[in-house]
mmCIF file of C-alpha atoms in Angstrom:
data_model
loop_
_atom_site.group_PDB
_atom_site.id
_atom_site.type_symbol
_atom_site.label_atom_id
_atom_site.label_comp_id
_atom_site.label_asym_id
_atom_site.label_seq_id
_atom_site.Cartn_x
_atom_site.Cartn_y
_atom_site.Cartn_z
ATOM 1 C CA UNK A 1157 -13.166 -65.377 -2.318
ATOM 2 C CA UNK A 1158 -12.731 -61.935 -1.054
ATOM 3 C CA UNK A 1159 -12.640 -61.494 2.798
ATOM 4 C CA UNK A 1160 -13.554 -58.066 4.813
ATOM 5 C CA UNK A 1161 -12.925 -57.568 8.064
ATOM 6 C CA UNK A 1162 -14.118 -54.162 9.077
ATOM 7 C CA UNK A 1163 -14.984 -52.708 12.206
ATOM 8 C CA UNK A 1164 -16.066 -48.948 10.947
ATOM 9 C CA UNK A 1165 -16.090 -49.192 7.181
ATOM 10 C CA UNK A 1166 -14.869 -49.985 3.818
ATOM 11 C CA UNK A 1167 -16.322 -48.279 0.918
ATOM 12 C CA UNK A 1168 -16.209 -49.490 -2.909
ATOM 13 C CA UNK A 1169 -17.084 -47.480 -5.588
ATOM 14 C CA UNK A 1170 -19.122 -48.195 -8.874
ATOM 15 C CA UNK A 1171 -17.508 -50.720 -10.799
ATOM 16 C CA UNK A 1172 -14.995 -51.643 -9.182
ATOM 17 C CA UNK A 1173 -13.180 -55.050 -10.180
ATOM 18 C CA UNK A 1174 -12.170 -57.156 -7.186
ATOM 19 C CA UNK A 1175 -9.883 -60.467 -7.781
ATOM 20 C CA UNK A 1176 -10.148 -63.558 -5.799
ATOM 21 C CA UNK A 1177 -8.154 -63.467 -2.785
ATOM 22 C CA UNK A 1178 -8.193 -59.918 -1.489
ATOM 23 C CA UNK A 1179 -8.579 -59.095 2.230
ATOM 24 C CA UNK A 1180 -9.548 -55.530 3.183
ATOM 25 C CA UNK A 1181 -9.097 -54.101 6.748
ATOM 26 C CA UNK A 1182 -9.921 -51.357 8.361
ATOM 27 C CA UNK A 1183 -8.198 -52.250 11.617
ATOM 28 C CA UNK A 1184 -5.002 -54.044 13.097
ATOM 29 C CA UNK A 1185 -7.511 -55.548 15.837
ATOM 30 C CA UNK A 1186 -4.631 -55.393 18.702
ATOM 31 C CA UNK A 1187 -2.456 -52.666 19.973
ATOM 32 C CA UNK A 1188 1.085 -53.090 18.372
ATOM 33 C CA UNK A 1189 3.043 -50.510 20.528
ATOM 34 C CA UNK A 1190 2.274 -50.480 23.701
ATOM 35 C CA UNK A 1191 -0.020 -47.841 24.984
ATOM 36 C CA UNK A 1192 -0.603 -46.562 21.344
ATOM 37 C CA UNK A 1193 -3.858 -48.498 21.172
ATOM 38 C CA UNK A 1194 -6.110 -50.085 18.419
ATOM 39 C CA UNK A 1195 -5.738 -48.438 14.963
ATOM 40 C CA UNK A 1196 -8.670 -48.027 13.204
ATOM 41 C CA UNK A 1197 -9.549 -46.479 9.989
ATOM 42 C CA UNK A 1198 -11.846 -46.547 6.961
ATOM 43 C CA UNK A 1199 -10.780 -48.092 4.008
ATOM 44 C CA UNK A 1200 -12.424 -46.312 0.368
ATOM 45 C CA UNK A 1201 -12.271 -47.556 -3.108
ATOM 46 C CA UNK A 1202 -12.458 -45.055 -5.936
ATOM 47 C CA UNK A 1203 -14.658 -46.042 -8.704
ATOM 48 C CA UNK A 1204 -13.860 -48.163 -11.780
ATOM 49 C CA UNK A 1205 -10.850 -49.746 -9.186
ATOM 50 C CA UNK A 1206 -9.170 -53.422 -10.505
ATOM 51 C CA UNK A 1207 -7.673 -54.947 -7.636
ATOM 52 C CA UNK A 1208 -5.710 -58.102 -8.585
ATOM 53 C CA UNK A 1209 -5.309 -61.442 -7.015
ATOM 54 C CA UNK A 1210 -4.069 -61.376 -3.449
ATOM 55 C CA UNK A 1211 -3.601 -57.906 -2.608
ATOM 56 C CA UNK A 1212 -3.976 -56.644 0.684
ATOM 57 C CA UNK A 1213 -5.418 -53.528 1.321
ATOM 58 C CA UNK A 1214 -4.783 -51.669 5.097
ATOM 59 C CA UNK A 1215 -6.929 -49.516 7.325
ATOM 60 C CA UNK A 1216 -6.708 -45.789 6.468
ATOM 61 C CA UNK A 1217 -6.243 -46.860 2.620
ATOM 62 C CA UNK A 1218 -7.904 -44.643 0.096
ATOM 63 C CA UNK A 1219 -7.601 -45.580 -3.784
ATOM 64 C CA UNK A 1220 -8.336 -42.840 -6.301
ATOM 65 C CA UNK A 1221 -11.031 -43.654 -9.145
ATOM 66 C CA UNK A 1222 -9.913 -45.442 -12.203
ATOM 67 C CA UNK A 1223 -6.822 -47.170 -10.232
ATOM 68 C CA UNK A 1224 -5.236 -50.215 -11.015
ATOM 69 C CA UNK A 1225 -3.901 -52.466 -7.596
ATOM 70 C CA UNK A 1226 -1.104 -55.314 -8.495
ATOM 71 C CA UNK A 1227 -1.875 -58.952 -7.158
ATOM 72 C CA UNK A 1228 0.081 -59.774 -4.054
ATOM 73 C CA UNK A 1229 0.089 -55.722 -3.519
ATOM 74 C CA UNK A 1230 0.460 -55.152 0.430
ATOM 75 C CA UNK A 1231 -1.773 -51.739 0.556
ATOM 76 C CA UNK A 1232 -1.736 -48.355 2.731
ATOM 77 C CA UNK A 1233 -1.731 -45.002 2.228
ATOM 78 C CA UNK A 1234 -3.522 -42.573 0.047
ATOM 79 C CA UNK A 1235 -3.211 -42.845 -3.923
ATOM 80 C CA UNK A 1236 -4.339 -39.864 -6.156
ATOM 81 C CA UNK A 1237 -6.710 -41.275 -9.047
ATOM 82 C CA UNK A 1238 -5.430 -42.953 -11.752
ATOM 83 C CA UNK A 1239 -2.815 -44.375 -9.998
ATOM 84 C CA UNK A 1240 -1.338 -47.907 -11.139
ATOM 85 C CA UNK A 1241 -0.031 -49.406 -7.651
ATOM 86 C CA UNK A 1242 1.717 -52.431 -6.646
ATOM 87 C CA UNK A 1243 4.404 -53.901 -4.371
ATOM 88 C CA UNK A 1244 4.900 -55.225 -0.693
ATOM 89 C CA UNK A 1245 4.791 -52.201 0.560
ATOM 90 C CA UNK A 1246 2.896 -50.848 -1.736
ATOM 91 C CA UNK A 1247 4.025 -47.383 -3.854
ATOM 92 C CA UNK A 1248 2.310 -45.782 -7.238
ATOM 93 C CA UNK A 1249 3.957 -47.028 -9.850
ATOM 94 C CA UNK A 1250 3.204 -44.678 -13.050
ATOM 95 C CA UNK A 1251 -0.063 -42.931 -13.672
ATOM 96 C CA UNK A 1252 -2.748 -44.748 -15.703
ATOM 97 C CA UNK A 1253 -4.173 -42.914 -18.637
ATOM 98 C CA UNK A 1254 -7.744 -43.497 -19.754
ATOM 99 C CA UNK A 1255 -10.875 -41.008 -19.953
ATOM 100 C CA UNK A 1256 -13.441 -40.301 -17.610
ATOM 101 C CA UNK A 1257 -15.894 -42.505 -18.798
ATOM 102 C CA UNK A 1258 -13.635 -46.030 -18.946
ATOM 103 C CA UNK A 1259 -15.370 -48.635 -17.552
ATOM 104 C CA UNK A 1260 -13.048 -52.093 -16.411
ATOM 105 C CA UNK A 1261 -14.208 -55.296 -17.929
#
């Protein structure tokens, strides 16, 4: 239930925690402005990442370990680690305390 479209890369780290629903993309396939071209631009997870139900995560994205992404969360940008994240767009919330060694379940 989790759909990736990529054209040069999306990277997940250990552990990572994916909900159904979530579409990664690493590209906006077609030129929006006209003679600006295709946008492309890897997407990578941190480690020990939950990403909840329906979120939506953009090319250029990068999520900091031990993050926490809302459902429905419309995603781009770069987040620092232990970053709790959510919205349409998408802005960091409140950092997320936990130690090093947390694992997601």
């Amino acid at each position: 239930g989790v759909n990736f479209a990529v054209t040069c890369g999306v990277t997940l780290g250990r552990r990572c925690v994916i909900a159904e629903g979530v579409s990664f993309f690493d590209t906006n396939y077609h030129e929006v402005d006209e003679g600006r071209g295709i946008f492309s631009a890897p997407v990578v997870v941190g480690a020990n990442v939950w990403i909840g139900h329906g979120a939506i995560i953009l090319p250029g994205t990068r999520i900091g370990d031990h993050s926490v992404i809302g459902a429905g969360a419309v995603v781009r940008g770069e987040f620092p680690a232990r970053s709790l994240v959510a919205g349409v767009p998408a802005h960091r919330v409140r950092a997320i305390e936990c130690r090093d060694n947390f694992t997601r379940s």
